[in-house]
Short mmCIF file of C-alpha atoms in Angstrom, two decimals:
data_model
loop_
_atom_site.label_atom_id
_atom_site.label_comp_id
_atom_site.label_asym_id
_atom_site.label_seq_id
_atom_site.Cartn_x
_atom_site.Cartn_y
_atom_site.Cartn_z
CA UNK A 1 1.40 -19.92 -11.52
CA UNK A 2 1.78 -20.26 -7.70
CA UNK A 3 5.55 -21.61 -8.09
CA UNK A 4 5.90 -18.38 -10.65
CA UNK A 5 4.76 -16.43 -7.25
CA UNK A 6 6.83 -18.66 -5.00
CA UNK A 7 9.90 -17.53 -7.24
CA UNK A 8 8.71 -13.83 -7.26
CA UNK A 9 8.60 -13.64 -3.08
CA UNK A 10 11.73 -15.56 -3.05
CA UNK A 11 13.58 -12.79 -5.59
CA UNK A 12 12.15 -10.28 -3.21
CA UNK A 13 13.58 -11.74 -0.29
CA UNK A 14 16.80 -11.77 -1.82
CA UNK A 15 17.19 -8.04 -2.27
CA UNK A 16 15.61 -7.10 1.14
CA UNK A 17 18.14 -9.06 2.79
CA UNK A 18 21.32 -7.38 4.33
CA UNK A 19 24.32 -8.00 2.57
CA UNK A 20 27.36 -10.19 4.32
CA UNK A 21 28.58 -8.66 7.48
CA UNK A 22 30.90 -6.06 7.07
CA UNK A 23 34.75 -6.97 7.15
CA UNK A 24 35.76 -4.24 9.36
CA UNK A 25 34.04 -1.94 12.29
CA UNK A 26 33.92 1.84 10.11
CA UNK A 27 32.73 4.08 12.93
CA UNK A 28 34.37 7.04 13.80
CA UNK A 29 37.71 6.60 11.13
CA UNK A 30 36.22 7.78 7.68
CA UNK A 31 34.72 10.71 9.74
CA UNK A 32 38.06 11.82 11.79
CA UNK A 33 40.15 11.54 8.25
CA UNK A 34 37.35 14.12 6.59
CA UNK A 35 37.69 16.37 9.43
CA UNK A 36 41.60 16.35 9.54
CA UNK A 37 41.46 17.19 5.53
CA UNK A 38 39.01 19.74 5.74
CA UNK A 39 40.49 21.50 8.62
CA UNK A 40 44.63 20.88 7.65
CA UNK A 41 44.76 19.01 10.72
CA UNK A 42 43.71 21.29 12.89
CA UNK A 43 42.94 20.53 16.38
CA UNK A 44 44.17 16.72 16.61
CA UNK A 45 43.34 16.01 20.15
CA UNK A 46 39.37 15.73 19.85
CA UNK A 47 40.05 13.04 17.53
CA UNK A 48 42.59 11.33 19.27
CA UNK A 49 40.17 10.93 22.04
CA UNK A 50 37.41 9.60 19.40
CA UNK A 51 39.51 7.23 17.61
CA UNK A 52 41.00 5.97 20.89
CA UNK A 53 37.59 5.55 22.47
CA UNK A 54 36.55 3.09 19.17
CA UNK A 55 40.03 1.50 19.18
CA UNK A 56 39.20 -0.13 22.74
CA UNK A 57 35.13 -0.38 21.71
CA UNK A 58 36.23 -2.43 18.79
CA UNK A 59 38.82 -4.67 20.96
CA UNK A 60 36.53 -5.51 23.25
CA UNK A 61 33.47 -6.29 20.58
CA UNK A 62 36.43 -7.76 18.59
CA UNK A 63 35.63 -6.03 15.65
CA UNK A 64 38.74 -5.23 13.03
CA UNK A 65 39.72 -1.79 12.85
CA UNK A 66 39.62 -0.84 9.36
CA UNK A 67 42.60 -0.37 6.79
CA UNK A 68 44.04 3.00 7.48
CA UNK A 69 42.65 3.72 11.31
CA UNK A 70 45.59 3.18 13.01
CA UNK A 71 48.07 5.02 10.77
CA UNK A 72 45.96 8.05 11.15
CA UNK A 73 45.93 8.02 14.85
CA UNK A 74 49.25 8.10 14.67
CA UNK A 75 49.55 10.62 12.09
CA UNK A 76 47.53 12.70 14.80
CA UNK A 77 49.61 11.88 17.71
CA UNK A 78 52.33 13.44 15.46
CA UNK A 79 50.84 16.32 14.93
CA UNK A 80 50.51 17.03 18.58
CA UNK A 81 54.37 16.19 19.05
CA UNK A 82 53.77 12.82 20.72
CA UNK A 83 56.49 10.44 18.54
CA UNK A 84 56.17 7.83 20.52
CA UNK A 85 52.70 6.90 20.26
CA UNK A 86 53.23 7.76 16.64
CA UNK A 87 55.55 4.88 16.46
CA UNK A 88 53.60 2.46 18.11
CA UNK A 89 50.67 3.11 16.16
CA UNK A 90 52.18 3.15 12.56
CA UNK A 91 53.72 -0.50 13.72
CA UNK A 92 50.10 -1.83 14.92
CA UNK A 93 49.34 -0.77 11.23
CA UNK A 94 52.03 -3.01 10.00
CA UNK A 95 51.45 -5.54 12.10
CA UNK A 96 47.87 -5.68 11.32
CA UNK A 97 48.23 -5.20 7.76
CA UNK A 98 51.63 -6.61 6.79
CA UNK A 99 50.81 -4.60 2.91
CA UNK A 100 51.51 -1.55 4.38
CA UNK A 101 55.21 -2.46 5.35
CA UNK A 102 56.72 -0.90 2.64
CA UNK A 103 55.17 2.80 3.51
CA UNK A 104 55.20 2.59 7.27
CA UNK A 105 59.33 1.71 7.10
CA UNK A 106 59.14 4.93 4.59
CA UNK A 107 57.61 6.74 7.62
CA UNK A 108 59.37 5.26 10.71
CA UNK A 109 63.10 6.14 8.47
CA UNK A 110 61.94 9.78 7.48
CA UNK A 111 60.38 10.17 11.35
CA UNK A 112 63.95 9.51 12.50
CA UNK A 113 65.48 11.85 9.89
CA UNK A 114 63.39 14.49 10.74
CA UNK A 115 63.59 14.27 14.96
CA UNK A 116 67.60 14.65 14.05
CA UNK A 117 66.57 17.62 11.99
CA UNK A 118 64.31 19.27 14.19
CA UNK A 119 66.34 18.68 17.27
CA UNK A 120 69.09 20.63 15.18
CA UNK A 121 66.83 23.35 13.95
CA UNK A 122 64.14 23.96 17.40
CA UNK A 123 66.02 26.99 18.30
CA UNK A 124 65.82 28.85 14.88
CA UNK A 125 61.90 27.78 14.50
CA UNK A 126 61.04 28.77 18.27
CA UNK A 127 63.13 32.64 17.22
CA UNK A 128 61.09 32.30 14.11
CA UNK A 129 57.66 31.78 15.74
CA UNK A 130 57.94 34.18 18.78
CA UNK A 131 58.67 36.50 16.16
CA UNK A 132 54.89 35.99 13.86
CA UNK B 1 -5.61 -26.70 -46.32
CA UNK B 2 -7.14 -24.85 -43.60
CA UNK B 3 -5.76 -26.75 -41.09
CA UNK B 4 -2.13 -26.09 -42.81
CA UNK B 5 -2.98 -22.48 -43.07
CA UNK B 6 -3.84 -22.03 -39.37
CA UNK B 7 -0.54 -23.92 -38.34
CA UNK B 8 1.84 -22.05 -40.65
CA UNK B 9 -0.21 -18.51 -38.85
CA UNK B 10 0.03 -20.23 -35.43
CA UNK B 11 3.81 -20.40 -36.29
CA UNK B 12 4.35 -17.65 -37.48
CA UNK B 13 2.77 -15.57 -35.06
CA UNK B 14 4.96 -17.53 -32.25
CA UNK B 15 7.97 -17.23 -34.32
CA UNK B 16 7.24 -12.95 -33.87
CA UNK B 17 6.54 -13.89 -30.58
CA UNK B 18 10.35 -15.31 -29.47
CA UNK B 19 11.19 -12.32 -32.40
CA UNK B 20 9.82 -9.78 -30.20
CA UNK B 21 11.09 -11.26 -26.95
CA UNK B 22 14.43 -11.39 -28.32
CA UNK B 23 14.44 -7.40 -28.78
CA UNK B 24 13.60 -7.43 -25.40
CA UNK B 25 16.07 -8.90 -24.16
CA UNK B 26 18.75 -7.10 -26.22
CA UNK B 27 17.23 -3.57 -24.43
CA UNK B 28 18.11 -5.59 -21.16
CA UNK B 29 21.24 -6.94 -22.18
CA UNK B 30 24.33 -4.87 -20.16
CA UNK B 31 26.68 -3.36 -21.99
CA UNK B 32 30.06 -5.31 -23.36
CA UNK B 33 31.76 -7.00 -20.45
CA UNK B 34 34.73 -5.84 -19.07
CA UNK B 35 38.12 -7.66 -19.90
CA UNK B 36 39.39 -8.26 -16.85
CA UNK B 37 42.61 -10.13 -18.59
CA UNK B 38 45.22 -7.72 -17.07
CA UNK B 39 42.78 -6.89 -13.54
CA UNK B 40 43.10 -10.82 -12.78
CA UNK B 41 47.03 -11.28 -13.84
CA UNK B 42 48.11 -8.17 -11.75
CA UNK B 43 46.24 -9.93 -8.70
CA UNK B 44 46.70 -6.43 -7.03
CA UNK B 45 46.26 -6.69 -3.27
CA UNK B 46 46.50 -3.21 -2.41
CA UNK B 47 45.69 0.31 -3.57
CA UNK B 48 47.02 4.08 -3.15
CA UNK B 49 43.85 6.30 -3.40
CA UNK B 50 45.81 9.30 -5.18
CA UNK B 51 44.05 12.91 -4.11
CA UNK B 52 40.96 13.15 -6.61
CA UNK B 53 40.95 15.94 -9.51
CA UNK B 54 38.52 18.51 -9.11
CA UNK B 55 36.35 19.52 -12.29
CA UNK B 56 33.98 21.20 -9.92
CA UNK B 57 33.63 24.43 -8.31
CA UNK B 58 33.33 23.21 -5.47
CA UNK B 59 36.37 23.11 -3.08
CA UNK B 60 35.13 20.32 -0.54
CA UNK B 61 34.96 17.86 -3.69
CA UNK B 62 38.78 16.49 -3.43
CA UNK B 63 38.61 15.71 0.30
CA UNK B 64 35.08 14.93 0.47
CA UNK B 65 35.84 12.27 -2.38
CA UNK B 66 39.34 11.41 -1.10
CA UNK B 67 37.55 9.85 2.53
CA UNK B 68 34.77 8.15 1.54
CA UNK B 69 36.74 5.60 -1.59
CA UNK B 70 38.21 3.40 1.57
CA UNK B 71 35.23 2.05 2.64
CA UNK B 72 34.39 0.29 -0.88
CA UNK B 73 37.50 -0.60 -1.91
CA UNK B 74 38.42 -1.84 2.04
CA UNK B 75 34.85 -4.23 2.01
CA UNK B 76 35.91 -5.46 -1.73
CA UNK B 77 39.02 -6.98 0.37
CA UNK B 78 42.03 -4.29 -1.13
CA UNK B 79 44.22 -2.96 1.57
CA UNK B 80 43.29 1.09 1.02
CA UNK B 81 46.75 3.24 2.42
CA UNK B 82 45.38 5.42 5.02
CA UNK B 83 44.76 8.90 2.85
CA UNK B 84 45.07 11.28 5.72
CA UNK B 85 49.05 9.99 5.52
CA UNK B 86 49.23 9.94 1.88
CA UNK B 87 47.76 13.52 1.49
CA UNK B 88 50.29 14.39 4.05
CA UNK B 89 53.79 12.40 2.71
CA UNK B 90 52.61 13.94 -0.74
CA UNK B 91 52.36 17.59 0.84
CA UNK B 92 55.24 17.64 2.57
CA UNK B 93 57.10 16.54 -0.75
CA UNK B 94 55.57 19.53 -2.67
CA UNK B 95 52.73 17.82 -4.67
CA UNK B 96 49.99 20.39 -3.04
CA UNK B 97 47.15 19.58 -5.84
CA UNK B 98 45.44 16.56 -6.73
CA UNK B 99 46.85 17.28 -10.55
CA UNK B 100 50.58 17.40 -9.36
CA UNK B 101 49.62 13.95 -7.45
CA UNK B 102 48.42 12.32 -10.64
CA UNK B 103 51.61 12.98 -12.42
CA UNK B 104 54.01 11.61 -9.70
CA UNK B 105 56.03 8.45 -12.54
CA UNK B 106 53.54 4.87 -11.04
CA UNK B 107 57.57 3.99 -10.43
CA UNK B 108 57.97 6.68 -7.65
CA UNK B 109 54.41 5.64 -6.24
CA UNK B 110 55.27 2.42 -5.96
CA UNK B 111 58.67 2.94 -4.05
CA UNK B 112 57.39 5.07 -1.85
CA UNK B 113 53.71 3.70 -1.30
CA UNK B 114 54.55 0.24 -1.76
CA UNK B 115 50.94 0.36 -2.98
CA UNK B 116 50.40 -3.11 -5.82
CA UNK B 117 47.93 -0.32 -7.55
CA UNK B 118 47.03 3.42 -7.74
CA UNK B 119 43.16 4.48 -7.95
CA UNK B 120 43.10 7.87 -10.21
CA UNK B 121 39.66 9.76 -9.67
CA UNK B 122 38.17 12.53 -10.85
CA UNK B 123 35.09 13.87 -10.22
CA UNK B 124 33.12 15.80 -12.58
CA UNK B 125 29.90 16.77 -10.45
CA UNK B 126 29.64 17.83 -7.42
CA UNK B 127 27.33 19.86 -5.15
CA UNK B 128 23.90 21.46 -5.41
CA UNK B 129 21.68 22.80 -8.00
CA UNK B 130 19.24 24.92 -6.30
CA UNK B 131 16.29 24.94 -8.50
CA UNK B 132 12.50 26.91 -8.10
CA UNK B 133 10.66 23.58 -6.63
CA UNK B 134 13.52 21.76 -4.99
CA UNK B 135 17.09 21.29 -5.31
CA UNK B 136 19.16 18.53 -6.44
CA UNK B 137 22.50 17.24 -5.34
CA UNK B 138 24.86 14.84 -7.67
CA UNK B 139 27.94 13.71 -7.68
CA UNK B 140 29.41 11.98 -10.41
CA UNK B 141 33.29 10.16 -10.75
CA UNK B 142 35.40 8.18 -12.89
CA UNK B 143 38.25 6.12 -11.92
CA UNK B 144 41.01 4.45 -13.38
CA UNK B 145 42.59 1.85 -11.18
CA UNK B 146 46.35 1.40 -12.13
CA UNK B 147 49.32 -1.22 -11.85
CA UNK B 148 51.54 0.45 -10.39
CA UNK B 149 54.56 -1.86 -10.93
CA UNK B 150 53.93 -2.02 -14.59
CA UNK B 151 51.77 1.45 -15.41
CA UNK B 152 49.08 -1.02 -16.89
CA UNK B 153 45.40 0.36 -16.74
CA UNK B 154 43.52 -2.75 -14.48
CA UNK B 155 40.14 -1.32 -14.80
CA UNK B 156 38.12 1.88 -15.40
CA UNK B 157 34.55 2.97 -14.95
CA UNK B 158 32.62 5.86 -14.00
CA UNK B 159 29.41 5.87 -10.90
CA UNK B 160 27.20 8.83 -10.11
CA UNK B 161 24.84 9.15 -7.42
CA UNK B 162 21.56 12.28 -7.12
CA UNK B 163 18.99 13.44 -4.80
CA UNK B 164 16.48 13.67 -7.78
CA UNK B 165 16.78 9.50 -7.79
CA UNK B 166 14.06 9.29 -5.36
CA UNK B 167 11.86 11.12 -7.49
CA UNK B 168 12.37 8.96 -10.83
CA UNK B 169 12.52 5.89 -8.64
CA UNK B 170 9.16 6.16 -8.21
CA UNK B 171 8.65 2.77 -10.67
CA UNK B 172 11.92 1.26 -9.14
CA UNK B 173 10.15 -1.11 -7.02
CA UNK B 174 11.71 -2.20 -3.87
CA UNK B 175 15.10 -0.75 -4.82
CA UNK B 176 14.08 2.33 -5.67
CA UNK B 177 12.21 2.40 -1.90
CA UNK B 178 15.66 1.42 -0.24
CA UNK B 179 17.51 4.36 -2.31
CA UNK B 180 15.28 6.53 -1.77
CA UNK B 181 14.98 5.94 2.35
CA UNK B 182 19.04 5.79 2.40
CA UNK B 183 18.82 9.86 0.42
CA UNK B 184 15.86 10.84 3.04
CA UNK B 185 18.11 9.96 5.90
CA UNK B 186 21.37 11.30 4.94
CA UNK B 187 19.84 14.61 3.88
CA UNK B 188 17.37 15.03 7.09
CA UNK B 189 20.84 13.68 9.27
CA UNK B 190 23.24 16.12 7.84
CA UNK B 191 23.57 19.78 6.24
CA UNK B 192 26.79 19.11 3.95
CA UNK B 193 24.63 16.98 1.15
CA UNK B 194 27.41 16.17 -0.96
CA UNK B 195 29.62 14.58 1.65
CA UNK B 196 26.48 11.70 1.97
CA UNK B 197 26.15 11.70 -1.89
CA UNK B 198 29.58 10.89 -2.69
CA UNK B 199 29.37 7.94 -0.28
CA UNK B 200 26.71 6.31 -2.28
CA UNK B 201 28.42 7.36 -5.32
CA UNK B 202 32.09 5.93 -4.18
CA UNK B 203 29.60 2.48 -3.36
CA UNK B 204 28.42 2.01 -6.93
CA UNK B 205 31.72 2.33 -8.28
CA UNK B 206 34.33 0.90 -5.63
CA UNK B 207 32.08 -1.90 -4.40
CA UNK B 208 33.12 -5.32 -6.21
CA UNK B 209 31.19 -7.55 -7.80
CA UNK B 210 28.68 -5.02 -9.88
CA UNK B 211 28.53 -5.55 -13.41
CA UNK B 212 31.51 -4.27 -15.28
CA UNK B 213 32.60 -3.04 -11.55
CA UNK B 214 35.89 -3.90 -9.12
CA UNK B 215 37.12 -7.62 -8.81
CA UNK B 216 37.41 -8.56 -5.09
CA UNK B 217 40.58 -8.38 -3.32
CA UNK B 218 42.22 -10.77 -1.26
CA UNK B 219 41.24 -9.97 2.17
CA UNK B 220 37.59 -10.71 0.81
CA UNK B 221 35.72 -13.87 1.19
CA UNK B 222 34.75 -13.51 -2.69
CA UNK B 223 38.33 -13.39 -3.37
CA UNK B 224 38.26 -15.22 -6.72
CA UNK B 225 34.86 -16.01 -7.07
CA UNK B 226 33.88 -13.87 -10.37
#
């Protein structure tokens, strides 16, 4: 009966204790990609400053930045018209997490495409905007 | 005699004994497992979270859903492509709804995404019921996680998560304490419900290692183990 008890307290303990430590740090990231979605992006540079702030926090705890964290930042820094922290950032995502190779090289050959195209089309979009 | 007579009862009556234990057990008993056959030979190593379909009326359900399936599938040790990208590249290539997404050939995914598999959601709940005593907030999903160099189907299975748990948890022991102190704080810490909800929801399905539930990927420590 008291080993029956001993096994009981031990099955208890078992579910009250935490689970193994998390792989990666998760603050900030999940909560900066549901505001970009539910906003279309709007107002990037709050969240650059967020995600930029954990970046360094997570550096210097040396915590991993989860899957995903970096390639949004630089999604963001896009957005705002900064390419070349784009870059950088969508190659600290490859180089962190060689799996996304394949889709960052998508990116970094479309990026190109598209500076060529804007640079050829500014002048029609900047008519087109001063005109709405 | 008699003494024959009591044994064959004292038998008997243990024999209904292990009978009725054996019922027992076969209430208890989970359902069919899984066949993982084609999960473990695709050894997928990471996955394309496609936008989820929304059977809801509620328009926050396909983002909502959409953020919180990295954390689970991330901790089970997948590589997760970052969604606020993939929601983009998709946009800006005309695909504008979650149902155009889910039709994109697994060939084109791949060659794009480079993604080893595609996770296909849909969620069927999702928001509040607003009822005369209290109100209850569910969300429910099923997923179908994808090859997508060979279109196989790896694994499916469905999760749902509610705010009326903590009321029929009451018997749920310490478990039922935990889930219902995890609801209390979401819902006292935030006014968007479902958002919370479908985090706890995404965790019982994405997390690996629950019965019938995800294998772990290879950035895990369980990589492997079953």
């Amino acid at each position: 009966m008291k080993r029956l008890a001993l096994i009981a307290s031990l099955a208890l303990v078992g579910c009250a204790q935490p689970g193994p430590k998390p792989l990666y740090q998760w603050a900030v990231y999940q909560n900066s990609v549901y505001q970009y979605l539910k906003s279309n992006g709007a107002e990037p540079g709050a969240q650059i400053a967020a995600l930029e702030a954990q970046i360094e926090k997570n550096k210097v705890a040396g915590e991993a930045n989860p899957p995903g964290m970096q390639a949004h930042l630089a999604l963001l820094y896009a957005k705002t018209g900064d390419d070349v922290a784009a870059q950088r950032l969508l190659e600290a995502e490859r180089a962190q997490f060689p799996e996304s190779s394949a889709y960052v090289n998508f990116l970094l050959k479309n990026a190109k495409k598209d500076a060529g195209k804007a640079a050829a089309s500014a002048p029609a979009e900047a008519a087109s905007q001063s005109k709405t | 005699m008699k003494a024959l007579t009591q044994r064959l009862v004292r038998c008997a009556s243990v024999v209904a004994g292990i009978g009725a234990l054996l019922v027992l057990q076969g209430c208890a008993t989970p359902p069919k497992p899984y066949d993982y056959t084609a999960y473990k030979e695709a050894k997928p190593a990471s996955i394309l979270v496609l936008p989820p379909i929304n059977g809801t009326p509620e328009v926050q359900a396909t983002p909502s859903v959409m953020v919180q399936m990295t954390q689970p599938l991330a901790e089970s040790g997948y590589y997760v492509l970052p969604v606020s990208l993939v929601d983009e590249t998709l946009k800006s290539n005309g695909m504008h709804t979650a149902d155009d997404a889910q039709q994109i050939p697994v060939t084109k995914l791949r060659e794009i995404f480079g993604a080893d598999a595609g996770l296909y959601v849909k969620v069927t709940r999702y928001g509040s019921v607003y009822k005369v005593v209290n109100s209850e907030t569910a969300v429910t999903l099923e997923a179908k996680l994808v090859d997508l160099r060979s279109g196989a189907l790896l694994w499916e299975g469905s999760a749902s998560a509610s705010s009326a748990e903590q009321a029929n948890n009451n018997q749920g022991g310490l478990i039922g304490l935990l889930v219902k102190a995890v609801v209390d704080q979401i819902i006292s810490a935030s006014t968007d419900r479902s958002h919370p909800m479908a985090a706890i929801a995404s965790q019982r399905l994405l997390a690996a290692g629950r019965p019938n539930g995800l294998l772990f990927g290879p950035r895990s420590p369980s990589y492997g183990k079953p």
